[in-house]
Structure formats: structure tokens, C-alpha cells
CSV table of C-alpha atoms in Angstrom, one decimal:
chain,number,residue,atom,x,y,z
A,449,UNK,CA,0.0,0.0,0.0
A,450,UNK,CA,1.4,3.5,-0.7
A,451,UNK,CA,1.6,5.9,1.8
A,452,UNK,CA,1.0,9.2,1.4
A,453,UNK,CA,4.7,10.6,1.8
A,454,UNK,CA,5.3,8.6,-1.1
A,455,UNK,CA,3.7,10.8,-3.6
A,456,UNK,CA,6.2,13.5,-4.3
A,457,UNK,CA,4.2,16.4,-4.9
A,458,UNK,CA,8.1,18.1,-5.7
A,459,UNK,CA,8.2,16.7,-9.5
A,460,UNK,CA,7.0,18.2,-12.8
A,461,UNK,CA,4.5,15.8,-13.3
A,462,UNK,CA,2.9,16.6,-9.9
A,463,UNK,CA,1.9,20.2,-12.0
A,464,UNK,CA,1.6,18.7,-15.8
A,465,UNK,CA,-1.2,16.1,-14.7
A,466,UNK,CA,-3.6,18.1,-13.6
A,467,UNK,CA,-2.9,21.1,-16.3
A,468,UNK,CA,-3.6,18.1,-18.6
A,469,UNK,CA,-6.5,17.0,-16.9
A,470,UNK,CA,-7.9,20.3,-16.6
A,471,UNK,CA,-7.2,21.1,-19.9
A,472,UNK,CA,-9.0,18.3,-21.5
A,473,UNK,CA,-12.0,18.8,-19.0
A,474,UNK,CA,-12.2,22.2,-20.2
A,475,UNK,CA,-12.3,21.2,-23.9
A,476,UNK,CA,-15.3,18.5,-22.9
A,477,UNK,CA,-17.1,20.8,-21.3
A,478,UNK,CA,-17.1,23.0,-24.1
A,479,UNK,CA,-17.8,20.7,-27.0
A,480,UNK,CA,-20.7,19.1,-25.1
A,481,UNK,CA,-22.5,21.8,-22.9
A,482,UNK,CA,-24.9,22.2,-25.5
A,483,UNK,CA,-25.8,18.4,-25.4
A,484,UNK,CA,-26.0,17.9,-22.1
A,485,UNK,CA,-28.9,18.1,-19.6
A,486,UNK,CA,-28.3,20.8,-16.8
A,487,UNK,CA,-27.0,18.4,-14.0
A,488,UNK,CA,-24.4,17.1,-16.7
A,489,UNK,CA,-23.6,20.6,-17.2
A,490,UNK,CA,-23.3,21.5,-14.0
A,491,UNK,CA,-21.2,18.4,-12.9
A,492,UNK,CA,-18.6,19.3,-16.2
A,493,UNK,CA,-18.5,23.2,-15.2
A,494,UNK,CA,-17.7,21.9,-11.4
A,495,UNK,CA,-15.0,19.2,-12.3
A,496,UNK,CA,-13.5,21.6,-14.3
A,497,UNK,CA,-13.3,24.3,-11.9
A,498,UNK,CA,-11.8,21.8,-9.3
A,499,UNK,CA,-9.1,20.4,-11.7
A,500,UNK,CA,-8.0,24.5,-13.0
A,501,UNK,CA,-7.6,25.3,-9.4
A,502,UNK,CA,-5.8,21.8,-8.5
A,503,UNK,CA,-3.7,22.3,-11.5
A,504,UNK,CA,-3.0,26.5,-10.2
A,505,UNK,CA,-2.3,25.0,-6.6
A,506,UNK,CA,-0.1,21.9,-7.8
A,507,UNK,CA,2.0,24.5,-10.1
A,508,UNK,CA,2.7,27.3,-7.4
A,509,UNK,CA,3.6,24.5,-4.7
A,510,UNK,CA,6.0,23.0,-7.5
A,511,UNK,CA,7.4,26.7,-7.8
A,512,UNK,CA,7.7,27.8,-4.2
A,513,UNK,CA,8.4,24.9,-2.8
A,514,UNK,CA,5.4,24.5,0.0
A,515,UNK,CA,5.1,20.7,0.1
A,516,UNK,CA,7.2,18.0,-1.2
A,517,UNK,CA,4.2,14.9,-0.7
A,518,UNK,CA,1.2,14.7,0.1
A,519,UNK,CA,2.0,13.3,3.2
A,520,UNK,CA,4.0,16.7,4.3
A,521,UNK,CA,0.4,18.7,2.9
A,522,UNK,CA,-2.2,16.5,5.2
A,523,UNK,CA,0.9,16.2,8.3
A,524,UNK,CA,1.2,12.6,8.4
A,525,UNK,CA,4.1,10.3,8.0
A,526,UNK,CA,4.4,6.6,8.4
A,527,UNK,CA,7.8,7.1,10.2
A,528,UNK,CA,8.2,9.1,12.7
A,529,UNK,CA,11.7,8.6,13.0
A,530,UNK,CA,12.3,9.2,9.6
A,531,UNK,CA,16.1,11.0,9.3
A,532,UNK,CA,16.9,10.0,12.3
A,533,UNK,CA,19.6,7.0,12.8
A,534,UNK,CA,18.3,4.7,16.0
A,535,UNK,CA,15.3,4.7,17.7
A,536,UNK,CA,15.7,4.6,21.3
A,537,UNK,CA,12.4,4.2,22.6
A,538,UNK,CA,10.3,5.7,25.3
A,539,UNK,CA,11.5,8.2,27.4
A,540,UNK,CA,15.0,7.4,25.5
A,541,UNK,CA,15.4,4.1,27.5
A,542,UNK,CA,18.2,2.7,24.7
A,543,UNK,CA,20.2,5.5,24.6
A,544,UNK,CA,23.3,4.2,26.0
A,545,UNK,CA,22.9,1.2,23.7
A,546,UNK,CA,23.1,4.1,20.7
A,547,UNK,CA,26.2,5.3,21.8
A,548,UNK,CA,28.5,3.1,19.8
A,549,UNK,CA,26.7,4.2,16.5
A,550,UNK,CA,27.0,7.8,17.6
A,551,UNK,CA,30.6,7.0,18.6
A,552,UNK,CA,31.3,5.4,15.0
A,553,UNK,CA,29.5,8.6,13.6
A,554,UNK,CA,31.5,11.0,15.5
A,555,UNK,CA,34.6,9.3,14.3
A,556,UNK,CA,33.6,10.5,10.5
A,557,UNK,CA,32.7,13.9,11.8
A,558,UNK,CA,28.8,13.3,11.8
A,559,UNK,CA,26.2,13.8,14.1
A,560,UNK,CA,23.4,11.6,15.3
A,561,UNK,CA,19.9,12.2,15.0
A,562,UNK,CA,18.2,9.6,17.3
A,563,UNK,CA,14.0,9.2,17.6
A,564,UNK,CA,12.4,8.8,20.8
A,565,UNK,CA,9.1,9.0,22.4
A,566,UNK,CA,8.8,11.5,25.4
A,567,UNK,CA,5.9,11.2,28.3
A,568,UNK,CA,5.8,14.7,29.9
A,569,UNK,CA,4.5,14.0,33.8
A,570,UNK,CA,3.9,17.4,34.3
A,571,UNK,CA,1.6,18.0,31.1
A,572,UNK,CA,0.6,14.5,30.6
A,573,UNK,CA,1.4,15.2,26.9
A,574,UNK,CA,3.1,11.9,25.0
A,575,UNK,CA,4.9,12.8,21.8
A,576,UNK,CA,7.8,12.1,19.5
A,577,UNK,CA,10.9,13.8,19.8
A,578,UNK,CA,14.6,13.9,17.9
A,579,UNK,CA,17.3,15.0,19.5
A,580,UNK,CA,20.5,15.3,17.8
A,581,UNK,CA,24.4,14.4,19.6
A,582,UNK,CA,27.6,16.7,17.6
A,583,UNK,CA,30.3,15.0,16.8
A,584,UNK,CA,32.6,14.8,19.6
A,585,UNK,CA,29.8,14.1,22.3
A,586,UNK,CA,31.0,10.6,23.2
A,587,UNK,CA,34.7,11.1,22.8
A,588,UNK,CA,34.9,13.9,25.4
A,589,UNK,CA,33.0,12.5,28.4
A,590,UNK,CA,33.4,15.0,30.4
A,591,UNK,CA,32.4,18.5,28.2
A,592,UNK,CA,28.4,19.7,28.5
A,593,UNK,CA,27.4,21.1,25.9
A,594,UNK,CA,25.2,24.1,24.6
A,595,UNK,CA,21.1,23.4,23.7
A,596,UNK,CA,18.8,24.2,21.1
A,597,UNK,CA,15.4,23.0,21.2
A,598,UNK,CA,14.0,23.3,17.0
A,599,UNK,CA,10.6,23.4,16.7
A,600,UNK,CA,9.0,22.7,13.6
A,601,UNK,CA,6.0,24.8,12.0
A,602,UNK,CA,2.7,23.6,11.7
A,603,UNK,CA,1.6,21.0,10.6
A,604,UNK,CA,5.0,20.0,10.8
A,605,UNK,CA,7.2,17.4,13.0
A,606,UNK,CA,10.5,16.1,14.2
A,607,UNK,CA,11.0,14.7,10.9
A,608,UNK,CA,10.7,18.2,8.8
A,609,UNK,CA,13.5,19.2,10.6
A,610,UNK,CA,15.9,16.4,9.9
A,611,UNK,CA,14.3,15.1,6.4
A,612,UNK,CA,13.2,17.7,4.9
A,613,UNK,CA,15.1,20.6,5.8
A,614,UNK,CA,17.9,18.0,7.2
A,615,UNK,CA,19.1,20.6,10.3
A,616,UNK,CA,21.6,18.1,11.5
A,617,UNK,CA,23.4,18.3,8.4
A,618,UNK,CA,23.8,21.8,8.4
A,619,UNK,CA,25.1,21.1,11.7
A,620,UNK,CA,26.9,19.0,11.1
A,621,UNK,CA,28.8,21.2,8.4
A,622,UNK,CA,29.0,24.6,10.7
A,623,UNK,CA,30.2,22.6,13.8
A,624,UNK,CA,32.7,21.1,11.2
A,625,UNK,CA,34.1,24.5,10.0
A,626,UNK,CA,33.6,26.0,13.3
A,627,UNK,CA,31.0,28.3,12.8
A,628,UNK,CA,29.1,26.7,15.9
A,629,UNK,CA,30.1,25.3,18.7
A,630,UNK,CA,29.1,21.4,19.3
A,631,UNK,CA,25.5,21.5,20.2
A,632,UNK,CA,23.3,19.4,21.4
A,633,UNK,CA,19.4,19.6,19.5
A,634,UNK,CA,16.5,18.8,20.7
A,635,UNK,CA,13.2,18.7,18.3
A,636,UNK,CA,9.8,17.9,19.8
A,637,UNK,CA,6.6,17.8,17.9
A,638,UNK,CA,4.8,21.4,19.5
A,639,UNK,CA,1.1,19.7,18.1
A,640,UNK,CA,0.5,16.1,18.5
A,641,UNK,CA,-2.1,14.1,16.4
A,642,UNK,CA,-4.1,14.8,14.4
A,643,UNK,CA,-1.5,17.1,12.8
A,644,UNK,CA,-3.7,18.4,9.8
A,645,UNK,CA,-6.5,21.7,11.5
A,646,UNK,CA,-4.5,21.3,14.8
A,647,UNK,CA,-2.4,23.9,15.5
A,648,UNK,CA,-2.1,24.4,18.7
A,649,UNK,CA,1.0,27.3,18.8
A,650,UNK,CA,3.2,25.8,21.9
A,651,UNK,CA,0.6,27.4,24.8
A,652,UNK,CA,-0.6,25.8,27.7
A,653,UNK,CA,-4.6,26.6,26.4
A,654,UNK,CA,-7.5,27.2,28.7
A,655,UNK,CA,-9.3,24.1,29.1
A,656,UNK,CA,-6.7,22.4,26.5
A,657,UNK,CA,-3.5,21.0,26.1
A,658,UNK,CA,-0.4,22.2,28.3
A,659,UNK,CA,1.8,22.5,25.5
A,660,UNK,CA,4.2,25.0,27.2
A,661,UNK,CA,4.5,22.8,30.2
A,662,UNK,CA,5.7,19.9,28.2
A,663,UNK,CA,7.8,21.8,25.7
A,664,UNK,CA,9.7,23.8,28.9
A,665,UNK,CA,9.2,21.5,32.4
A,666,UNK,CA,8.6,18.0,30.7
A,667,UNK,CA,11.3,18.3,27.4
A,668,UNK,CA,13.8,20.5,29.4
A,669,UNK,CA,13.7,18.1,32.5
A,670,UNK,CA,14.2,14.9,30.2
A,671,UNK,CA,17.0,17.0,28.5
A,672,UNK,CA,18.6,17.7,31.5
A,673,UNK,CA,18.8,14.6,33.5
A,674,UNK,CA,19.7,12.4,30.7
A,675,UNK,CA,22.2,14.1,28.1
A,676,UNK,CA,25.6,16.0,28.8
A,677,UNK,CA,24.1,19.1,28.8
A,678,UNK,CA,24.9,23.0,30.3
A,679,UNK,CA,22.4,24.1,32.6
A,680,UNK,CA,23.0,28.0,32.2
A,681,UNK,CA,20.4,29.7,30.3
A,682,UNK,CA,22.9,31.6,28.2
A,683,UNK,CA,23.5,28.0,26.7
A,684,UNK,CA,20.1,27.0,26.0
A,685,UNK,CA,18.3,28.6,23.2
A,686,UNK,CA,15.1,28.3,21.5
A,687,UNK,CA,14.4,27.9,17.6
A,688,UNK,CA,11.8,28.0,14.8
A,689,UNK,CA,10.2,28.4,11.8
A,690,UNK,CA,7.0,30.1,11.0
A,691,UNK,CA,4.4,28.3,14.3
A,692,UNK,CA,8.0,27.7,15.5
A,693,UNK,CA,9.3,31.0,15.3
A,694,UNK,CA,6.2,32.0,17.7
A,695,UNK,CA,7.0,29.9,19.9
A,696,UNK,CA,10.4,30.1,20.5
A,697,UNK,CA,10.2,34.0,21.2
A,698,UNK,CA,7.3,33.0,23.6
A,699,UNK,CA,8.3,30.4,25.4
A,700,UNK,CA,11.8,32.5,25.8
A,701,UNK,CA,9.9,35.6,26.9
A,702,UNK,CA,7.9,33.3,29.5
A,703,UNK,CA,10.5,31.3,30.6
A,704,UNK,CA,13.9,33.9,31.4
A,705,UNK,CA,15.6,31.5,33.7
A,706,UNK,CA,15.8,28.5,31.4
A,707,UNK,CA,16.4,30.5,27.9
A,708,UNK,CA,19.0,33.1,27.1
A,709,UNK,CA,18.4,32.8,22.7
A,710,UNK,CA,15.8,32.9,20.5
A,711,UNK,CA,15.8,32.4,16.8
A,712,UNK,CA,12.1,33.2,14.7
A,713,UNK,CA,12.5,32.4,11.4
A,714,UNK,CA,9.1,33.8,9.9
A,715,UNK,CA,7.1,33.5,12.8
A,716,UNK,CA,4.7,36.0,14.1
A,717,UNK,CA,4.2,38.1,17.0
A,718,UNK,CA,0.5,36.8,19.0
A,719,UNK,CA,-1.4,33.4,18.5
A,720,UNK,CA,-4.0,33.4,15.8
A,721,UNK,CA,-7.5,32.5,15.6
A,722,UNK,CA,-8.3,31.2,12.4
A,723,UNK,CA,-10.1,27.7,11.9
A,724,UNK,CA,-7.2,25.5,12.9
A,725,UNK,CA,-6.2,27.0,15.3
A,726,UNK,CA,-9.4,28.6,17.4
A,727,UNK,CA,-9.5,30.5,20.2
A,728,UNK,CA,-6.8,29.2,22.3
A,729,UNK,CA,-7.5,31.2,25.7
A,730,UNK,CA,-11.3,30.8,25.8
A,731,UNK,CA,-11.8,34.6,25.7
A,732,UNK,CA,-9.4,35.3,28.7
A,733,UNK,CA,-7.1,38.4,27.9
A,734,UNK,CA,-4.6,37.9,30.8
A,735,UNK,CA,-4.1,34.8,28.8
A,736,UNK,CA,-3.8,36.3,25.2
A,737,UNK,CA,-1.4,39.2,27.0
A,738,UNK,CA,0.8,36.4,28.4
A,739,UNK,CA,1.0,34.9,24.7
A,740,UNK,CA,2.1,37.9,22.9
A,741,UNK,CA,5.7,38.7,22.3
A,742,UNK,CA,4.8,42.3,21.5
A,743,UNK,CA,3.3,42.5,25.4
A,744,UNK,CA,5.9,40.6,27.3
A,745,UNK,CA,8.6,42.6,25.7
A,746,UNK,CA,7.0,45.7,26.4
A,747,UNK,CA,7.4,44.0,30.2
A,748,UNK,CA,11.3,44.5,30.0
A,749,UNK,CA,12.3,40.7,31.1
A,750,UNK,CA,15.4,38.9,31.8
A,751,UNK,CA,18.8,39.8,29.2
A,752,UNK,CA,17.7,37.6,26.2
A,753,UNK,CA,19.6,37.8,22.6
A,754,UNK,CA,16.7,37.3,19.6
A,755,UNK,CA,17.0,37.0,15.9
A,756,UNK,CA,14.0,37.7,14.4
A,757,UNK,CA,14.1,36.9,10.3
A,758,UNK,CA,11.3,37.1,7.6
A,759,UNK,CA,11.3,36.9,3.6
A,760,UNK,CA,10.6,40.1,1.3
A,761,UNK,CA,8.0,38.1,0.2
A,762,UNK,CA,6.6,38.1,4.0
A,763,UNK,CA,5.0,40.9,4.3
A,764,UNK,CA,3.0,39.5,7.9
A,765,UNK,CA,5.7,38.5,8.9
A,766,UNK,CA,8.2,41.6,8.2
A,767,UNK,CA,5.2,43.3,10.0
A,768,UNK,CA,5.6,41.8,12.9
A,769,UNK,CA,9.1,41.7,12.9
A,770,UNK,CA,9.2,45.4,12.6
A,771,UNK,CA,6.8,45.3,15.7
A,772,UNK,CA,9.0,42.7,17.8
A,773,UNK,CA,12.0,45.2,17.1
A,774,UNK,CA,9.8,48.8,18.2
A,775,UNK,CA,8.8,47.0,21.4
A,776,UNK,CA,11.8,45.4,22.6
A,777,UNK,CA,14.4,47.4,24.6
A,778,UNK,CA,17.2,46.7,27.0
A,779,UNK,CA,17.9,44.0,28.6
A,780,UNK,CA,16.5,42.2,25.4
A,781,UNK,CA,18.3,43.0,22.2
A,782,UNK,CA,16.8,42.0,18.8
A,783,UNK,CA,18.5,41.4,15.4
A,784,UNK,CA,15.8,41.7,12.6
A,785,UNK,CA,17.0,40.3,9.4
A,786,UNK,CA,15.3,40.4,5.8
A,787,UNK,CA,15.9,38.0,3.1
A,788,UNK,CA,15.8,38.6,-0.6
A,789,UNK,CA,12.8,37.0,-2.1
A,790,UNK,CA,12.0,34.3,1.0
A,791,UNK,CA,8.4,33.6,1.1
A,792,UNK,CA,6.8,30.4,3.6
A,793,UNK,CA,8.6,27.5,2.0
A,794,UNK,CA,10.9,25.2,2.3
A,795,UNK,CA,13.0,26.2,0.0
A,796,UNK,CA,13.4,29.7,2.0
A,797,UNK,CA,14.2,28.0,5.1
A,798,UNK,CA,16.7,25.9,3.7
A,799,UNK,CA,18.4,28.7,1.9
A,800,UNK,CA,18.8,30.9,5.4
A,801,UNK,CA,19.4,28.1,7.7
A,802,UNK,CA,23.7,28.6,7.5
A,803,UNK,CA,22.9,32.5,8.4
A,804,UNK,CA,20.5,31.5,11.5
A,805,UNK,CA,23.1,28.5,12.7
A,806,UNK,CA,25.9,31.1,12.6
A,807,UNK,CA,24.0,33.2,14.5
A,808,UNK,CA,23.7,30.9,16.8
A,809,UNK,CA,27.2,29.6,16.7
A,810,UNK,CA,28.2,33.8,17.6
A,811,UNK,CA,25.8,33.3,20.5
A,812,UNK,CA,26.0,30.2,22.5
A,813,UNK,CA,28.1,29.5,25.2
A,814,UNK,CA,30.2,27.1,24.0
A,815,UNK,CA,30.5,23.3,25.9
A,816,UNK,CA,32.1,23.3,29.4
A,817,UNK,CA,33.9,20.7,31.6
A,818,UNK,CA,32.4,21.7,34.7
A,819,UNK,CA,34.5,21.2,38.3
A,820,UNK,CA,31.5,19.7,39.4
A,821,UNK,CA,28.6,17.6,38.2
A,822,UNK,CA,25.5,19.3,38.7
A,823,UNK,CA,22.8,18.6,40.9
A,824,UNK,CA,19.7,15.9,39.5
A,825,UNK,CA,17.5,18.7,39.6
A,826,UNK,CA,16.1,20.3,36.5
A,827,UNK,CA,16.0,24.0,37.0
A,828,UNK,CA,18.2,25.9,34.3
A,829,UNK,CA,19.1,29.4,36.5
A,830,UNK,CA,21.4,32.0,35.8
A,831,UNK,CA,21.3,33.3,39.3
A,832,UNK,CA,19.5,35.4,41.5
A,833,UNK,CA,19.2,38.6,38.8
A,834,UNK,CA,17.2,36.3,36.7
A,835,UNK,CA,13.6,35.8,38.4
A,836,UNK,CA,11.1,33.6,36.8
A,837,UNK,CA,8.1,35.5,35.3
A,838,UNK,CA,4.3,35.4,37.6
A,839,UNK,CA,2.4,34.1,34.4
A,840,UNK,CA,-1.1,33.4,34.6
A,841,UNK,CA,-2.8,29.6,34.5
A,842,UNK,CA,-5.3,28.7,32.2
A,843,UNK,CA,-8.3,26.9,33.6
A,844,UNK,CA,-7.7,22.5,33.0
């Protein structure tokens, strides 16, 4: 049986079919309106209308590179750990037995992507996550390194960032010439199934999903206890495209002690509410104000470092770039950056991803043999100057 990631929606003949087929429907249509009854005519003038708009729609994603299947269009995959290396189960339980593959990899100067499933206690969210190990992690035992949780956009997953717009290789390749230091990378999926009308923009919702909880208690716990990893927030950083961009400037903005960076590339300023996403805080302003990047800037928080990107082509999102950058003021600074061309596709992110990682790389602190091992504990503090924000909490 094929699946749908299997039809490549990326070729020619993805646009040349249905061109074809609407072509000869419109030719039909017109030799035999006159011949027809009214219901045949009607069918023929509808079919025709759907297969000009399919071929319209097939020929500008060909161009602008929105969707390479139709698996990536209706956000499902039959492997979740596709681009990934090993699976290591729940909660990462075979980890250590992946260590000798990411050993051998390190050895040739790659990275390891490994797929896991993650239970959050504290959101009672179950979801897939990546996370990806630099070269050098096993060979140098005693460095932690820096962190950067990549979230993908809706209706995206952890497989969009290491298939489709392959992230760990572009890692692999800056850490390589030095551009970054190693980093650790950790992608969770911000939605959950059904993908497809679900977007549910990395908030813990009123009377919904604690999606913040999971993506900074539950993912950053896990992170913490279980890889070599820094616990000072100028180390961990947050990234994004479009959804993803959001969120990383929102979770960052909530969450001062655990993130010093944040990295939106062509995300947006406040949640929406459209027909996938709804209304997300049930009508509760505080809630909405505690969402918005625009209002918790204009709060002055802890020192954070943002880059905040978008595509000529963008013009939303340059919007609320140029919004983001009014609002935000010291101890926050903000680097706006505006492609040529761009526009929401992949071909856009793939094209900007080497600027954003070197951005990164001039950012991070870079991995640290401690004197000590840290405590078990989870909390990510930069000391007493950073205090964690009062936030509101949505009704369960």
C-alpha cells in the first residue's frame, strides 16, 4: 500500500497532470454543454473548476516549494523517526545502547539524529521527539554542551526538521568549520495528532493541552537529567520556523531562567485564531497578554539575545518583525534580518538556515567541563538577577 509521503508532490509531473487533466475537462465541457442536460452541465462546469484550481495549486507549490508529498500537505508520516539514525524508545530508555553508533558517527565527523518518544508527567502530553548528539559528544565524556530545542511549524514534526530541511546536516557542516560550537538539538513535535486543523501554537490553552509545560518542564527536565548538557540559560536557546518562530520567542519571553536565545525564522508576534487554530484562551485576555511577544517585551524581562528573520516576500511577517523590534528594549536586544525574495517555504528556510546557525554559533556558550557535576535537579538558573516571570494559569 502506498503511503502518502510517497507521492512526491516536488516533480514536474505533480503540475503537468492536472494542467492536462484540466485542460481536456475544459475542452469537454465546451464541445458538449450544448448536449448535455443541466446536471451534466453542471457536474462538467464543477469538475473543471476543481481540476483548474488543483492544476493552479499543484503549479505554485511546485514553484515555491510549499510541500514535497502529500504526506507533508495533510501532516502525516508513516515514520516518525524518519532521518533519524536509531530509535531509542520511550523516554529514551536505549540510549546508551546508541552510543557506539553515535561514537562510530563522530569518528567520520557526523552527528546523530536519534527518535524517541517523550511522556511529559507534568503536562501528561506523549509525543515524538529527535534529539541530535555533535560529533565529539562521546569522545569527550566530560564537556556539556550548549542546547537548542528546534521546533518545527505547523503541521510539521521532528521529521521536517531532519528530512526535509535536514538541520543536522547543516550542523553538522558549521560545527565542522567551526562556525558553531558542538551543540546538542533537541526537536519535539509542539502539536500532537491529528496534525492536519491542529495547531495548537506551543501554549498551555484554557481548558486544553499544556503545550508549554511539556515543551519547557517536561522536554527540558528529560534534557537535563539524561544528556551532557549545560544548565545556564545563556546556553540553552530556543528555535523556529513560522508556528515555530512563535513559539520560540514565547516560550523564551515566559521562561527567562531556562532561555538566554531565541531564533524566529518567519514566525509572528501573538497566536492566531483562524479555523485550525481557534481560540486558544477561551476569551481570557490575561491569557492572550501572556501569549504575545509584543506584550511581554514591552514588560522589560530577563537579558535575552533574539533573531528575528522574515522573507521580502513576507510581508505578515516583516510586520511583525518590525513590531517585535519597536517593542523590545534593554535587557533584550533583537537582530531583525530580511531576506531577498524568501516567502513560507521550504526552499526559504533551507536557503537561510547557515545564516541563523551562525548566529547561533556567535551566540551560545560554547561546551564546558564543569569542576563539578550538577545537581539531579532540572531547574536551568542564571542566578538570583534572573527571576522567573508570575504568568497566569489557564483553567484545566
Amino acid at each position: 500500500m502506498i503511503h502518502a509521503s510517497e507521492l512526491r508532490l516536488d516533480v514536474g509531473a505533480a503540475a503537468v497532470l492536472p494542467a492536462v487533466a484540466a485542460l481536456l475537462l475544459l475542452v469537454v465541457t465546451g464541445g458538449t454543454r450544448h448536449r448535455l442536460r443541466r446536471a451534466g452541465r453542471t457536474l462538467l462546469a464543477v469538475s473543471s473548476t476543481v481540476a483548474v484550481l488543483l492544476a493552479c495549486g499543484a503549479t505554485a507549490n511546485l514553484l515555491g516549494g510549499f510541500f514535497p508529498t502529500v504526506g507533508s500537505l495533510i501532516g502525516s508520516s508513516p515514520d516518525p523517526g524518519e532521518g533519524s539514525v536509531a530509535d531509542v524508545g520511550p523516554d529514551g530508555a536505549g540510549l546508551q545502547a546508541a552510543l557506539p553508533l553515535v561514537a562510530a558517527r563522530s569518528a567520520q565527523g557526523l552527528g546523530s539524529t536519534l527518535h524517541l518518544t517523550l511522556h511529559g508527567p507534568a503536562s501528561g502530553i506523549d509525543r515524538d521527539a529527535d534529539v541530535y548528539l555533535p560529533p565529539g559528544y562521546t569522545e569527550h565524556p566530560g564537556l556539556r554542551f550548549p542546547v537548542v530545542e528546534w521546533l518545527p511549524g505547523f503541521p510539521g514534526e521532528p521529521r521536517e526538521v531532519a528530512a526535509l530541511f535536514r538541520v543536522p546536516d547543516v550542523l553538522d557542516a558549521a560545527v565542522a568549520a567551526h562556525r558553531i560550537p558542538p551543540v546538542v538539538m533537541v526537536v519535539p513535535d509542539i502539536n500532537g495528532e491529528p496534525r492536519f486543523g491542529h495547531d495548537q501554537e506551543c501554549v498551555d490553552a484554557q481548558h486544553g493541552a499544556r503545550d508549554d509545560t511539556y515543551l519547557t518542564t517536561d522536554l527540558v527536565g528529560w534534557t537535563a537529567r539524561h544528556l551532557r548538557v549545560r544548565t545556564d540559560r545563556g546556553a540553552w536557546a530556543l528555535a523556529g520556523w513560522s508556528s515555530g518562530g512563535y513559539c520560540a520567542m514565547n516560550l523564551a519571553l515566559r521562561h527567562p531562567r531556562t532561555y538566554g536565545l531565541a531564533v524566529s525564522q518567519s514566525g509572528y508576534d501573538r497566536t492566531p485564531d483562524d479555523v485550525v487554530t481557534g481560540e486558544l484562551f477561551a476569551g481570557r485576555p490575561d491569557l492572550a497578554a501572556a501569549n504575545d511577544v509584543v506584550a511581554l517585551l514591552g514588560e522589560r524581562p530577563a537579558p535575552l539575545a533574539m533573531l528575528v528573520t522574515a522573507g521580502t516576500d513576507e510581508p505578515d511577517e516583516r510586520a511583525a518583525a518590525e513590531r517585535i523590534r519597536a517593542a523590545a528594549g534593554p535587557p533584550v536586544s533583537v537582530d531583525t534580518r530580511v531576506y531577498p525574495g524568501g516567502g513560507h517555504n521550504q526552499n526559504a528556510v533551507r536557503a537561510q538556515l547557515p545564516d541563523l546557525v551562525d548566529w547561533l554559533g556567535a551566540h551560545l556558550l560554547p561546551p564546558l567541563a564543569p569542576a563539578a557535576a550538577p545537581a539531579a535537579g532540572v531547574t536551568i538558573d542564571d542566578g538570583p538577577g534572573v527571576p522567573q516571570r508570575e504568568l497566569p494559569v489557564p483553567d484545566p
